[in-house]
Short mmCIF file of N, CA and C in Angstrom, two decimals:
data_model
loop_
_atom_site.label_atom_id
_atom_site.label_comp_id
_atom_site.label_asym_id
_atom_site.label_seq_id
_atom_site.Cartn_x
_atom_site.Cartn_y
_atom_site.Cartn_z
N UNK A 73 44.61 58.31 -28.80
CA UNK A 73 45.78 57.50 -29.13
C UNK A 73 46.66 57.41 -27.90
N UNK A 74 47.04 56.21 -27.54
CA UNK A 74 47.88 56.04 -26.36
C UNK A 74 49.34 56.25 -26.72
N UNK A 75 50.10 56.74 -25.78
CA UNK A 75 51.52 57.00 -26.00
C UNK A 75 52.33 55.91 -25.32
N UNK A 76 52.45 54.78 -25.98
CA UNK A 76 53.25 53.68 -25.46
C UNK A 76 53.88 52.92 -26.61
N UNK A 77 54.85 52.09 -26.31
CA UNK A 77 55.57 51.40 -27.38
C UNK A 77 54.89 50.15 -27.92
N UNK A 78 53.71 49.83 -27.49
CA UNK A 78 53.05 48.62 -27.96
C UNK A 78 52.42 48.89 -29.33
N UNK A 79 52.85 48.12 -30.31
CA UNK A 79 52.38 48.31 -31.69
C UNK A 79 51.05 47.62 -31.90
N UNK A 80 50.00 48.39 -31.76
CA UNK A 80 48.65 47.87 -31.99
C UNK A 80 48.04 48.69 -33.12
N UNK A 81 47.64 48.04 -34.22
CA UNK A 81 47.01 48.80 -35.29
C UNK A 81 45.78 49.55 -34.77
N UNK A 82 45.60 50.73 -35.27
CA UNK A 82 44.48 51.57 -34.82
C UNK A 82 43.14 50.84 -34.95
N UNK A 83 42.98 50.08 -36.04
CA UNK A 83 41.71 49.39 -36.27
C UNK A 83 41.47 48.25 -35.29
N UNK A 84 42.53 47.84 -34.56
CA UNK A 84 42.40 46.75 -33.59
C UNK A 84 42.36 47.26 -32.15
N UNK A 85 42.63 48.54 -31.97
CA UNK A 85 42.72 49.11 -30.63
C UNK A 85 41.40 48.99 -29.86
N UNK A 86 40.27 48.99 -30.53
CA UNK A 86 38.99 48.88 -29.84
C UNK A 86 38.85 47.56 -29.08
N UNK A 87 39.54 46.54 -29.57
CA UNK A 87 39.45 45.21 -28.97
C UNK A 87 40.43 45.03 -27.81
N UNK A 88 41.57 45.68 -27.90
CA UNK A 88 42.64 45.47 -26.94
C UNK A 88 42.67 46.56 -25.88
N UNK A 89 42.70 46.15 -24.63
CA UNK A 89 42.78 47.14 -23.55
C UNK A 89 44.16 47.79 -23.56
N UNK A 90 44.24 48.99 -22.99
CA UNK A 90 45.55 49.65 -22.88
C UNK A 90 46.48 48.80 -22.04
N UNK A 91 47.75 48.83 -22.40
CA UNK A 91 48.75 48.03 -21.70
C UNK A 91 49.25 48.80 -20.48
N UNK A 92 49.48 48.09 -19.38
CA UNK A 92 50.12 48.76 -18.24
C UNK A 92 51.57 49.06 -18.61
N UNK A 93 52.12 50.08 -18.00
CA UNK A 93 53.50 50.47 -18.28
C UNK A 93 54.45 49.28 -18.09
N UNK A 94 54.17 48.44 -17.12
CA UNK A 94 55.03 47.28 -16.86
C UNK A 94 55.08 46.31 -18.04
N UNK A 95 54.10 46.37 -18.93
CA UNK A 95 54.06 45.46 -20.09
C UNK A 95 54.81 46.03 -21.29
N UNK A 96 55.22 47.28 -21.24
CA UNK A 96 55.87 47.89 -22.40
C UNK A 96 57.14 47.16 -22.82
N UNK A 97 58.00 46.70 -21.90
CA UNK A 97 59.18 45.94 -22.35
C UNK A 97 58.79 44.65 -23.09
N UNK A 98 57.68 44.04 -22.70
CA UNK A 98 57.19 42.84 -23.39
C UNK A 98 56.86 43.18 -24.84
N UNK A 99 56.19 44.31 -25.02
CA UNK A 99 55.81 44.74 -26.37
C UNK A 99 57.05 45.08 -27.20
N UNK A 100 58.01 45.74 -26.58
CA UNK A 100 59.22 46.11 -27.31
C UNK A 100 59.98 44.87 -27.78
N UNK A 101 60.11 43.88 -26.90
CA UNK A 101 60.79 42.64 -27.28
C UNK A 101 60.02 41.92 -28.40
N UNK A 102 58.72 41.85 -28.27
CA UNK A 102 57.89 41.19 -29.28
C UNK A 102 58.01 41.91 -30.62
N UNK A 103 57.97 43.23 -30.60
CA UNK A 103 58.11 44.00 -31.84
C UNK A 103 59.46 43.75 -32.50
N UNK A 104 60.50 43.66 -31.69
CA UNK A 104 61.84 43.39 -32.22
C UNK A 104 61.89 42.03 -32.90
N UNK A 105 61.29 41.03 -32.27
CA UNK A 105 61.25 39.69 -32.87
C UNK A 105 60.46 39.69 -34.17
N UNK A 106 59.36 40.43 -34.20
CA UNK A 106 58.54 40.50 -35.41
C UNK A 106 59.27 41.23 -36.53
N UNK A 107 60.02 42.24 -36.17
CA UNK A 107 60.79 42.96 -37.19
C UNK A 107 61.81 42.03 -37.85
N UNK A 108 62.48 41.24 -37.04
CA UNK A 108 63.53 40.34 -37.52
C UNK A 108 62.95 39.18 -38.32
N UNK A 109 61.85 38.60 -37.86
CA UNK A 109 61.23 37.48 -38.56
C UNK A 109 61.91 36.15 -38.27
N UNK A 110 61.65 35.17 -39.11
CA UNK A 110 62.20 33.84 -38.93
C UNK A 110 61.20 32.79 -39.38
N UNK A 111 61.28 31.63 -38.78
CA UNK A 111 60.41 30.50 -39.15
C UNK A 111 59.06 30.59 -38.43
N UNK A 112 58.18 29.68 -38.80
CA UNK A 112 56.89 29.58 -38.09
C UNK A 112 57.10 29.30 -36.61
N UNK A 113 58.09 28.45 -36.33
CA UNK A 113 58.40 28.10 -34.95
C UNK A 113 58.94 29.31 -34.19
N UNK A 114 59.73 30.14 -34.87
CA UNK A 114 60.25 31.36 -34.25
C UNK A 114 59.10 32.30 -33.88
N UNK A 115 58.11 32.39 -34.77
CA UNK A 115 56.97 33.27 -34.49
C UNK A 115 56.17 32.73 -33.31
N UNK A 116 55.92 31.44 -33.28
CA UNK A 116 55.20 30.85 -32.15
C UNK A 116 55.96 31.10 -30.85
N UNK A 117 57.26 30.90 -30.88
CA UNK A 117 58.09 31.14 -29.70
C UNK A 117 58.00 32.61 -29.26
N UNK A 118 58.05 33.53 -30.22
CA UNK A 118 57.94 34.96 -29.90
C UNK A 118 56.60 35.28 -29.26
N UNK A 119 55.53 34.70 -29.81
CA UNK A 119 54.19 34.97 -29.28
C UNK A 119 53.99 34.36 -27.89
N UNK A 120 54.52 33.17 -27.68
CA UNK A 120 54.41 32.55 -26.35
C UNK A 120 55.24 33.31 -25.31
N UNK A 121 56.42 33.76 -25.71
CA UNK A 121 57.26 34.56 -24.80
C UNK A 121 56.56 35.87 -24.47
N UNK A 122 55.90 36.45 -25.45
CA UNK A 122 55.14 37.69 -25.24
C UNK A 122 54.02 37.45 -24.21
N UNK A 123 53.27 36.39 -24.38
CA UNK A 123 52.18 36.05 -23.46
C UNK A 123 52.71 35.86 -22.04
N UNK A 124 53.78 35.10 -21.92
CA UNK A 124 54.36 34.85 -20.59
C UNK A 124 54.85 36.16 -19.96
N UNK A 125 55.47 37.00 -20.75
CA UNK A 125 55.97 38.28 -20.26
C UNK A 125 54.80 39.15 -19.79
N UNK A 126 53.71 39.16 -20.53
CA UNK A 126 52.54 39.94 -20.12
C UNK A 126 52.02 39.46 -18.77
N UNK A 127 51.99 38.15 -18.58
CA UNK A 127 51.54 37.62 -17.29
C UNK A 127 52.48 38.01 -16.16
N UNK A 128 53.77 37.93 -16.41
CA UNK A 128 54.76 38.31 -15.40
C UNK A 128 54.65 39.79 -15.07
N UNK A 129 54.28 40.61 -16.07
CA UNK A 129 54.13 42.05 -15.84
C UNK A 129 52.85 42.38 -15.07
N UNK A 130 52.11 41.35 -14.72
CA UNK A 130 50.88 41.46 -13.95
C UNK A 130 49.69 41.99 -14.75
N UNK A 131 49.75 41.83 -16.07
CA UNK A 131 48.59 42.15 -16.88
C UNK A 131 47.53 41.12 -16.53
N UNK A 132 46.27 41.51 -16.41
CA UNK A 132 45.22 40.53 -16.13
C UNK A 132 45.23 39.40 -17.16
N UNK A 133 44.98 38.19 -16.71
CA UNK A 133 45.03 37.01 -17.58
C UNK A 133 44.13 37.19 -18.81
N UNK A 134 42.94 37.69 -18.61
CA UNK A 134 42.01 37.87 -19.74
C UNK A 134 42.62 38.81 -20.78
N UNK A 135 43.21 39.91 -20.35
CA UNK A 135 43.82 40.86 -21.28
C UNK A 135 45.02 40.23 -21.99
N UNK A 136 45.85 39.50 -21.24
CA UNK A 136 47.01 38.83 -21.84
C UNK A 136 46.57 37.83 -22.91
N UNK A 137 45.51 37.12 -22.64
CA UNK A 137 44.99 36.15 -23.63
C UNK A 137 44.50 36.86 -24.89
N UNK A 138 43.83 37.99 -24.71
CA UNK A 138 43.35 38.75 -25.86
C UNK A 138 44.53 39.18 -26.71
N UNK A 139 45.58 39.69 -26.06
CA UNK A 139 46.77 40.10 -26.80
C UNK A 139 47.40 38.91 -27.53
N UNK A 140 47.50 37.78 -26.84
CA UNK A 140 48.10 36.59 -27.46
C UNK A 140 47.32 36.17 -28.70
N UNK A 141 46.01 36.06 -28.56
CA UNK A 141 45.21 35.63 -29.71
C UNK A 141 45.22 36.67 -30.82
N UNK A 142 45.31 37.94 -30.48
CA UNK A 142 45.38 38.99 -31.50
C UNK A 142 46.66 38.86 -32.32
N UNK A 143 47.80 38.63 -31.66
CA UNK A 143 49.04 38.50 -32.43
C UNK A 143 49.06 37.21 -33.23
N UNK A 144 48.43 36.16 -32.71
CA UNK A 144 48.37 34.91 -33.49
C UNK A 144 47.48 35.07 -34.72
N UNK A 145 46.36 35.78 -34.57
CA UNK A 145 45.43 35.94 -35.69
C UNK A 145 45.87 37.01 -36.69
N UNK A 146 46.39 38.12 -36.19
CA UNK A 146 46.63 39.26 -37.06
C UNK A 146 48.11 39.58 -37.28
N UNK A 147 49.02 38.77 -36.76
CA UNK A 147 50.44 39.06 -36.90
C UNK A 147 51.14 38.27 -37.98
N UNK A 148 50.42 37.43 -38.68
CA UNK A 148 51.04 36.60 -39.70
C UNK A 148 51.59 37.41 -40.86
N UNK A 149 52.57 36.86 -41.59
CA UNK A 149 53.20 37.60 -42.68
C UNK A 149 52.28 37.88 -43.86
N UNK A 150 51.23 37.11 -44.01
CA UNK A 150 50.34 37.29 -45.16
C UNK A 150 49.58 38.62 -45.11
N UNK A 151 49.50 39.25 -43.93
CA UNK A 151 48.82 40.56 -43.83
C UNK A 151 49.66 41.65 -44.46
N UNK A 152 51.00 41.47 -44.46
CA UNK A 152 51.93 42.40 -45.11
C UNK A 152 51.78 43.85 -44.62
N UNK A 153 51.64 44.02 -43.32
CA UNK A 153 51.47 45.35 -42.74
C UNK A 153 52.77 45.76 -42.04
N UNK A 154 53.45 46.80 -42.53
CA UNK A 154 54.68 47.26 -41.88
C UNK A 154 54.43 47.59 -40.40
N UNK A 155 55.38 47.23 -39.56
CA UNK A 155 55.38 47.41 -38.11
C UNK A 155 54.48 46.42 -37.36
N UNK A 156 53.69 45.61 -38.06
CA UNK A 156 52.79 44.69 -37.38
C UNK A 156 52.95 43.24 -37.81
N UNK A 157 53.23 43.01 -39.08
CA UNK A 157 53.30 41.64 -39.60
C UNK A 157 54.67 41.02 -39.40
N UNK A 158 54.70 39.71 -39.30
CA UNK A 158 55.93 38.95 -39.13
C UNK A 158 56.92 39.29 -40.24
N UNK A 159 58.17 39.51 -39.86
CA UNK A 159 59.29 39.80 -40.78
C UNK A 159 59.12 41.11 -41.52
N UNK A 160 58.50 42.08 -40.89
CA UNK A 160 58.26 43.36 -41.56
C UNK A 160 59.54 44.16 -41.76
N UNK A 161 60.55 43.97 -40.93
CA UNK A 161 61.77 44.76 -41.01
C UNK A 161 62.50 44.62 -42.32
N UNK A 162 62.53 43.44 -42.85
CA UNK A 162 63.21 43.21 -44.13
C UNK A 162 62.25 43.27 -45.30
N UNK A 163 61.00 43.59 -45.00
CA UNK A 163 59.95 43.63 -46.02
C UNK A 163 59.80 42.28 -46.72
N UNK A 164 60.17 41.21 -45.99
CA UNK A 164 60.03 39.86 -46.55
C UNK A 164 58.59 39.40 -46.43
N UNK A 165 58.00 39.63 -45.26
CA UNK A 165 56.64 39.20 -44.99
C UNK A 165 56.41 37.73 -45.33
N UNK A 166 57.37 36.90 -44.93
CA UNK A 166 57.20 35.46 -45.15
C UNK A 166 58.05 34.73 -44.11
N UNK A 167 57.74 33.48 -43.93
CA UNK A 167 58.51 32.64 -43.03
C UNK A 167 59.77 32.17 -43.73
N UNK A 168 60.84 32.03 -42.99
CA UNK A 168 62.03 31.41 -43.56
C UNK A 168 62.15 30.02 -42.97
N UNK A 169 62.79 29.16 -43.65
CA UNK A 169 62.90 27.77 -43.19
C UNK A 169 64.03 27.61 -42.23
#
């Protein structure tokens, strides 16, 4: 188990490479946005900002893409997983308009 602030479900860790320390602020910001939730557009904006931040942190492009597609596929509110799904902080697990 890695000791970093990036919220990656254990069952998905096999697919995702460990994050460089420089990417941890990107993960923290992304997690904060996911906790708060919002609209579909807010989620897309959060995921794109996350991807851009990973690239700026010098994460390899291939790894950043894997992270981006993982959050797009597995971060939706319908999964209803605390700490990972959209809008988990309020336990809404849904998009707001």
